[in-house]
């Protein structure tokens, strides 16, 4: 994935709106290596609460460390749901392969 901080909410909405659950966020840092944090976002309410924590925090989102590049582990009930999520993220330019 790659996007700006302003696009983060749309990226996460896209995943949960098509039946996905965002389990984590992962970045590859030049010094520290792989950094993984649990998210467990299942729906728009979870995403809204997460985004509100970011807005209220003095800290920056993890993807700022890597110019917006990051990965998520996404879970869904079926493989076709995961494929649709991937297609929608590609259409929006978030999914880099």
Short mmCIF file of N, CA, C and O in Angstrom, two decimals:
data_model
loop_
_atom_site.label_atom_id
_atom_site.label_comp_id
_atom_site.label_asym_id
_atom_site.label_seq_id
_atom_site.Cartn_x
_atom_site.Cartn_y
_atom_site.Cartn_z
N UNK A 1 0.84 -1.17 0.00
CA UNK A 1 0.00 0.00 0.00
C UNK A 1 0.89 1.23 0.00
O UNK A 1 1.97 1.22 0.56
N UNK A 2 0.36 2.27 -0.61
CA UNK A 2 1.01 3.58 -0.50
C UNK A 2 -0.04 4.65 -0.72
O UNK A 2 -0.79 4.60 -1.69
N UNK A 3 -0.08 5.59 0.22
CA UNK A 3 -1.00 6.72 0.13
C UNK A 3 -0.60 7.77 1.14
O UNK A 3 0.26 7.54 1.99
N UNK A 4 -1.24 8.92 1.04
CA UNK A 4 -0.98 10.00 1.99
C UNK A 4 -1.77 9.75 3.28
O UNK A 4 -2.71 8.93 3.30
N UNK A 5 -1.44 10.50 4.31
CA UNK A 5 -2.19 10.42 5.57
C UNK A 5 -3.65 10.83 5.34
O UNK A 5 -4.55 10.23 5.92
N UNK A 6 -3.85 11.79 4.45
CA UNK A 6 -5.22 12.26 4.16
C UNK A 6 -6.06 11.16 3.50
O UNK A 6 -7.29 11.17 3.59
N UNK A 7 -5.44 10.20 2.83
CA UNK A 7 -6.16 9.12 2.16
C UNK A 7 -6.36 7.89 3.05
O UNK A 7 -7.03 6.95 2.66
N UNK A 8 -5.81 7.92 4.24
CA UNK A 8 -5.85 6.75 5.12
C UNK A 8 -7.27 6.29 5.44
O UNK A 8 -7.58 5.11 5.36
N UNK A 9 -8.15 7.22 5.78
CA UNK A 9 -9.51 6.85 6.13
C UNK A 9 -10.21 6.18 4.94
O UNK A 9 -10.88 5.17 5.12
N UNK A 10 -10.03 6.72 3.75
CA UNK A 10 -10.65 6.12 2.57
C UNK A 10 -10.11 4.72 2.31
O UNK A 10 -10.87 3.81 1.98
N UNK A 11 -8.82 4.52 2.47
CA UNK A 11 -8.22 3.19 2.30
C UNK A 11 -8.85 2.19 3.26
O UNK A 11 -9.28 1.11 2.87
N UNK A 12 -8.93 2.58 4.53
CA UNK A 12 -9.48 1.67 5.55
C UNK A 12 -10.97 1.43 5.33
O UNK A 12 -11.45 0.30 5.47
N UNK A 13 -11.72 2.47 4.99
CA UNK A 13 -13.14 2.31 4.66
C UNK A 13 -13.31 1.32 3.50
O UNK A 13 -14.21 0.49 3.51
N UNK A 14 -12.47 1.44 2.49
CA UNK A 14 -12.58 0.55 1.34
C UNK A 14 -12.44 -0.90 1.77
O UNK A 14 -13.21 -1.76 1.34
N UNK A 15 -11.51 -1.18 2.64
CA UNK A 15 -11.30 -2.55 3.10
C UNK A 15 -12.51 -3.05 3.90
O UNK A 15 -13.05 -4.12 3.62
N UNK A 16 -12.95 -2.29 4.89
CA UNK A 16 -14.04 -2.77 5.74
C UNK A 16 -15.38 -2.75 5.01
O UNK A 16 -16.23 -3.60 5.27
N UNK A 17 -15.58 -1.81 4.08
CA UNK A 17 -16.84 -1.75 3.34
C UNK A 17 -17.05 -2.97 2.45
O UNK A 17 -18.19 -3.33 2.15
N UNK A 18 -15.97 -3.60 2.03
CA UNK A 18 -16.09 -4.79 1.18
C UNK A 18 -15.87 -6.08 1.97
O UNK A 18 -15.55 -7.12 1.40
N UNK A 19 -16.06 -6.00 3.28
CA UNK A 19 -16.07 -7.20 4.11
C UNK A 19 -14.74 -7.60 4.71
O UNK A 19 -14.62 -8.69 5.26
N UNK A 20 -13.74 -6.74 4.62
CA UNK A 20 -12.44 -7.07 5.18
C UNK A 20 -12.27 -6.60 6.60
O UNK A 20 -12.98 -5.72 7.08
N UNK A 21 -11.32 -7.22 7.26
CA UNK A 21 -10.91 -6.83 8.60
C UNK A 21 -9.43 -6.51 8.53
O UNK A 21 -8.64 -7.33 8.05
N UNK A 22 -9.04 -5.30 8.96
CA UNK A 22 -7.64 -4.87 8.92
C UNK A 22 -7.00 -5.31 10.24
O UNK A 22 -7.28 -4.73 11.29
N UNK A 23 -6.16 -6.34 10.16
CA UNK A 23 -5.58 -6.89 11.38
C UNK A 23 -4.41 -6.08 11.89
O UNK A 23 -4.22 -5.95 13.10
N UNK A 24 -3.60 -5.53 10.97
CA UNK A 24 -2.40 -4.83 11.41
C UNK A 24 -1.92 -3.84 10.36
O UNK A 24 -2.50 -3.74 9.28
N UNK A 25 -0.87 -3.13 10.71
CA UNK A 25 -0.15 -2.26 9.78
C UNK A 25 1.33 -2.60 9.95
O UNK A 25 1.81 -2.81 11.07
N UNK A 26 2.04 -2.67 8.83
CA UNK A 26 3.44 -3.06 8.84
C UNK A 26 4.22 -2.07 7.97
O UNK A 26 3.78 -1.73 6.87
N UNK A 27 5.36 -1.62 8.48
CA UNK A 27 6.28 -0.81 7.68
C UNK A 27 7.66 -1.45 7.77
O UNK A 27 7.99 -2.15 8.73
N UNK A 28 8.47 -1.18 6.74
CA UNK A 28 9.86 -1.62 6.72
C UNK A 28 10.73 -0.39 6.91
O UNK A 28 10.81 0.47 6.03
N UNK A 29 11.34 -0.29 8.08
CA UNK A 29 12.14 0.87 8.45
C UNK A 29 13.61 0.60 8.14
O UNK A 29 14.10 -0.52 8.35
N UNK A 30 14.32 1.63 7.64
CA UNK A 30 15.72 1.47 7.26
C UNK A 30 16.60 1.02 8.43
O UNK A 30 17.53 0.25 8.24
N UNK A 31 16.32 1.51 9.60
CA UNK A 31 17.16 1.20 10.77
C UNK A 31 16.60 0.05 11.59
O UNK A 31 17.31 -0.89 11.94
N UNK A 32 15.31 0.10 11.89
CA UNK A 32 14.71 -0.86 12.82
C UNK A 32 14.17 -2.11 12.17
O UNK A 32 13.78 -3.04 12.85
N UNK A 33 14.12 -2.13 10.84
CA UNK A 33 13.57 -3.30 10.15
C UNK A 33 12.05 -3.25 10.16
O UNK A 33 11.45 -2.18 10.15
N UNK A 34 11.44 -4.41 10.20
CA UNK A 34 9.98 -4.49 10.13
C UNK A 34 9.34 -4.10 11.45
O UNK A 34 9.69 -4.60 12.50
N UNK A 35 8.40 -3.16 11.36
CA UNK A 35 7.63 -2.73 12.53
C UNK A 35 6.17 -3.07 12.25
O UNK A 35 5.61 -2.67 11.23
N UNK A 36 5.55 -3.83 13.15
CA UNK A 36 4.16 -4.27 13.00
C UNK A 36 3.35 -3.82 14.20
O UNK A 36 3.80 -3.98 15.34
N UNK A 37 2.17 -3.27 13.93
CA UNK A 37 1.26 -2.89 15.01
C UNK A 37 -0.11 -3.48 14.74
O UNK A 37 -0.56 -3.53 13.59
N UNK A 38 -0.77 -3.95 15.77
CA UNK A 38 -2.12 -4.49 15.64
C UNK A 38 -3.12 -3.35 15.47
O UNK A 38 -3.01 -2.32 16.14
N UNK A 39 -4.10 -3.54 14.58
CA UNK A 39 -5.16 -2.55 14.40
C UNK A 39 -6.53 -3.14 14.72
O UNK A 39 -7.33 -2.53 15.41
N UNK A 40 -6.87 -4.29 14.15
CA UNK A 40 -8.15 -4.98 14.39
C UNK A 40 -9.34 -4.08 14.07
O UNK A 40 -10.22 -3.86 14.89
N UNK A 41 -9.38 -3.55 12.85
CA UNK A 41 -10.47 -2.67 12.41
C UNK A 41 -11.45 -3.50 11.58
O UNK A 41 -11.08 -4.05 10.54
N UNK A 42 -12.71 -3.57 12.02
CA UNK A 42 -13.70 -4.44 11.39
C UNK A 42 -14.81 -3.69 10.66
O UNK A 42 -15.51 -4.28 9.85
N UNK A 43 -15.00 -2.41 10.97
CA UNK A 43 -16.12 -1.67 10.40
C UNK A 43 -15.81 -0.17 10.44
O UNK A 43 -14.77 0.24 10.95
N UNK A 44 -16.71 0.63 9.89
CA UNK A 44 -16.48 2.07 9.84
C UNK A 44 -16.36 2.70 11.23
O UNK A 44 -15.60 3.66 11.40
N UNK A 45 -17.09 2.21 12.18
CA UNK A 45 -16.99 2.76 13.53
C UNK A 45 -15.58 2.56 14.07
O UNK A 45 -14.99 3.48 14.66
N UNK A 46 -15.00 1.37 13.86
CA UNK A 46 -13.62 1.13 14.29
C UNK A 46 -12.66 2.09 13.58
O UNK A 46 -11.76 2.65 14.21
N UNK A 47 -12.86 2.26 12.27
CA UNK A 47 -12.00 3.16 11.50
C UNK A 47 -12.14 4.59 12.01
O UNK A 47 -11.15 5.29 12.21
N UNK A 48 -13.38 5.02 12.26
CA UNK A 48 -13.61 6.39 12.76
C UNK A 48 -12.92 6.61 14.10
O UNK A 48 -12.31 7.66 14.33
N UNK A 49 -13.00 5.64 14.99
CA UNK A 49 -12.35 5.75 16.30
C UNK A 49 -10.83 5.81 16.15
O UNK A 49 -10.16 6.60 16.81
N UNK A 50 -10.29 4.99 15.25
CA UNK A 50 -8.85 4.99 14.98
C UNK A 50 -8.41 6.35 14.43
O UNK A 50 -7.42 6.93 14.89
N UNK A 51 -9.15 6.87 13.47
CA UNK A 51 -8.82 8.16 12.86
C UNK A 51 -8.93 9.29 13.90
O UNK A 51 -8.12 10.22 13.88
N UNK A 52 -9.89 9.21 14.77
CA UNK A 52 -10.03 10.22 15.82
C UNK A 52 -8.83 10.20 16.76
O UNK A 52 -8.33 11.25 17.18
N UNK A 53 -8.33 9.00 17.10
CA UNK A 53 -7.13 8.90 17.94
C UNK A 53 -5.94 9.55 17.24
O UNK A 53 -5.13 10.22 17.87
N UNK A 54 -5.84 9.35 15.94
CA UNK A 54 -4.74 9.96 15.18
C UNK A 54 -4.88 11.48 15.21
O UNK A 54 -3.90 12.20 15.45
N UNK A 55 -6.09 11.99 14.97
CA UNK A 55 -6.30 13.44 14.96
C UNK A 55 -5.97 14.08 16.31
O UNK A 55 -5.45 15.19 16.37
N UNK A 56 -6.29 13.39 17.40
CA UNK A 56 -6.06 13.95 18.73
C UNK A 56 -4.62 13.78 19.22
O UNK A 56 -4.20 14.46 20.15
N UNK A 57 -3.88 12.91 18.58
CA UNK A 57 -2.52 12.60 19.01
C UNK A 57 -1.52 13.62 18.47
O UNK A 57 -1.72 14.21 17.41
N UNK A 58 -0.43 13.77 19.20
CA UNK A 58 0.67 14.58 18.71
C UNK A 58 1.61 13.74 17.87
O UNK A 58 2.53 14.25 17.24
N UNK A 59 1.39 12.44 17.84
CA UNK A 59 2.23 11.52 17.07
C UNK A 59 1.72 11.41 15.64
O UNK A 59 0.56 11.71 15.36
N UNK A 60 2.58 10.95 14.76
CA UNK A 60 2.24 10.73 13.35
C UNK A 60 1.91 9.26 13.13
O UNK A 60 2.42 8.39 13.83
N UNK A 61 1.09 8.96 12.12
CA UNK A 61 0.83 7.56 11.78
C UNK A 61 2.13 6.86 11.37
O UNK A 61 3.06 7.50 10.86
N UNK A 62 2.17 5.57 11.54
CA UNK A 62 3.36 4.76 11.28
C UNK A 62 3.85 4.89 9.83
O UNK A 62 5.05 4.94 9.57
N UNK A 63 2.92 5.01 8.88
CA UNK A 63 3.34 5.05 7.48
C UNK A 63 4.11 6.32 7.11
O UNK A 63 4.74 6.39 6.07
N UNK A 64 4.08 7.33 7.98
CA UNK A 64 4.84 8.56 7.74
C UNK A 64 6.34 8.24 7.74
O UNK A 64 7.12 8.89 7.03
N UNK A 65 6.76 7.23 8.49
CA UNK A 65 8.17 6.84 8.56
C UNK A 65 8.71 6.35 7.22
O UNK A 65 9.91 6.38 6.99
N UNK A 66 7.81 5.90 6.34
CA UNK A 66 8.24 5.25 5.09
C UNK A 66 7.64 5.92 3.86
O UNK A 66 7.46 5.27 2.83
N UNK A 67 7.31 7.20 3.96
CA UNK A 67 6.77 7.91 2.81
C UNK A 67 5.43 7.36 2.35
O UNK A 67 5.09 7.43 1.17
N UNK A 68 4.68 6.79 3.26
CA UNK A 68 3.36 6.26 2.95
C UNK A 68 3.34 4.79 2.60
O UNK A 68 2.28 4.17 2.54
N UNK A 69 4.49 4.18 2.40
CA UNK A 69 4.54 2.75 2.05
C UNK A 69 4.30 1.90 3.29
O UNK A 69 4.93 2.10 4.33
N UNK A 70 3.39 0.94 3.16
CA UNK A 70 3.09 0.05 4.27
C UNK A 70 2.30 -1.16 3.77
O UNK A 70 1.90 -1.20 2.61
N UNK A 71 2.08 -2.10 4.65
CA UNK A 71 1.30 -3.30 4.34
C UNK A 71 0.26 -3.49 5.42
O UNK A 71 0.42 -3.01 6.55
N UNK A 72 -0.79 -4.20 5.06
CA UNK A 72 -1.80 -4.63 6.03
C UNK A 72 -2.02 -6.12 5.86
O UNK A 72 -1.98 -6.62 4.73
N UNK A 73 -2.29 -6.79 6.96
CA UNK A 73 -2.84 -8.13 6.88
C UNK A 73 -4.34 -7.94 6.90
O UNK A 73 -4.88 -7.32 7.84
N UNK A 74 -5.01 -8.41 5.85
CA UNK A 74 -6.46 -8.26 5.73
C UNK A 74 -7.09 -9.64 5.73
O UNK A 74 -6.63 -10.54 5.03
N UNK A 75 -8.13 -9.78 6.51
CA UNK A 75 -8.87 -11.04 6.63
C UNK A 75 -10.28 -10.81 6.11
O UNK A 75 -10.85 -9.74 6.28
N UNK A 76 -10.83 -11.83 5.43
CA UNK A 76 -12.22 -11.77 4.96
C UNK A 76 -12.79 -13.18 4.99
O UNK A 76 -12.04 -14.16 5.07
N UNK A 77 -14.11 -13.28 4.92
CA UNK A 77 -14.77 -14.59 4.99
C UNK A 77 -14.48 -15.48 3.80
O UNK A 77 -14.47 -16.70 3.93
N UNK A 78 -14.26 -14.87 2.62
CA UNK A 78 -14.02 -15.67 1.42
C UNK A 78 -12.89 -15.08 0.59
O UNK A 78 -12.60 -13.88 0.68
N UNK A 79 -12.29 -15.92 -0.24
CA UNK A 79 -11.25 -15.46 -1.16
C UNK A 79 -11.79 -14.45 -2.16
O UNK A 79 -11.12 -13.44 -2.43
N UNK A 80 -13.01 -14.65 -2.72
CA UNK A 80 -13.54 -13.63 -3.62
C UNK A 80 -13.68 -12.26 -2.98
O UNK A 80 -13.47 -11.24 -3.63
N UNK A 81 -14.01 -12.21 -1.69
CA UNK A 81 -14.09 -10.92 -1.00
C UNK A 81 -12.71 -10.26 -0.97
O UNK A 81 -12.60 -9.05 -1.20
N UNK A 82 -11.66 -11.03 -0.70
CA UNK A 82 -10.31 -10.48 -0.69
C UNK A 82 -9.92 -9.97 -2.08
O UNK A 82 -9.28 -8.93 -2.20
N UNK A 83 -10.34 -10.68 -3.11
CA UNK A 83 -10.04 -10.25 -4.47
C UNK A 83 -10.73 -8.92 -4.80
O UNK A 83 -10.12 -8.04 -5.41
N UNK A 84 -11.98 -8.77 -4.37
CA UNK A 84 -12.71 -7.52 -4.61
C UNK A 84 -12.02 -6.37 -3.86
O UNK A 84 -11.84 -5.28 -4.41
N UNK A 85 -11.63 -6.61 -2.63
CA UNK A 85 -10.93 -5.59 -1.85
C UNK A 85 -9.66 -5.16 -2.58
O UNK A 85 -9.39 -3.96 -2.73
N UNK A 86 -8.89 -6.13 -3.07
CA UNK A 86 -7.68 -5.82 -3.81
C UNK A 86 -7.97 -5.01 -5.06
O UNK A 86 -7.27 -4.03 -5.36
N UNK A 87 -9.01 -5.37 -5.79
CA UNK A 87 -9.39 -4.64 -7.00
C UNK A 87 -9.76 -3.19 -6.68
O UNK A 87 -9.35 -2.26 -7.39
N UNK A 88 -10.56 -3.01 -5.64
CA UNK A 88 -10.99 -1.66 -5.27
C UNK A 88 -9.81 -0.80 -4.82
O UNK A 88 -9.73 0.38 -5.17
N UNK A 89 -8.88 -1.39 -4.07
CA UNK A 89 -7.70 -0.65 -3.63
C UNK A 89 -6.81 -0.29 -4.83
O UNK A 89 -6.24 0.79 -4.88
N UNK A 90 -6.70 -1.22 -5.80
CA UNK A 90 -5.93 -0.94 -7.02
C UNK A 90 -6.57 0.20 -7.81
O UNK A 90 -5.87 1.09 -8.31
N UNK A 91 -7.90 0.17 -7.94
CA UNK A 91 -8.61 1.22 -8.68
C UNK A 91 -8.34 2.60 -8.08
O UNK A 91 -8.27 3.59 -8.81
N UNK A 92 -8.22 2.66 -6.77
CA UNK A 92 -7.99 3.94 -6.09
C UNK A 92 -6.51 4.33 -6.05
O UNK A 92 -6.15 5.39 -5.58
N UNK A 93 -5.66 3.42 -6.52
CA UNK A 93 -4.22 3.69 -6.56
C UNK A 93 -3.50 3.44 -5.26
O UNK A 93 -2.34 3.83 -5.12
N UNK A 94 -4.14 2.79 -4.31
CA UNK A 94 -3.52 2.54 -3.00
C UNK A 94 -2.64 1.29 -3.01
O UNK A 94 -1.66 1.21 -2.30
N UNK A 95 -3.04 0.29 -3.78
CA UNK A 95 -2.34 -0.99 -3.78
C UNK A 95 -1.24 -0.96 -4.82
O UNK A 95 -1.50 -0.83 -6.02
N UNK A 96 -0.03 -1.04 -4.37
CA UNK A 96 1.16 -1.05 -5.23
C UNK A 96 1.69 -2.48 -5.29
O UNK A 96 1.92 -3.08 -4.26
N UNK A 97 1.87 -2.99 -6.50
CA UNK A 97 2.39 -4.37 -6.61
C UNK A 97 3.66 -4.41 -7.38
O UNK A 97 4.01 -3.56 -8.11
#
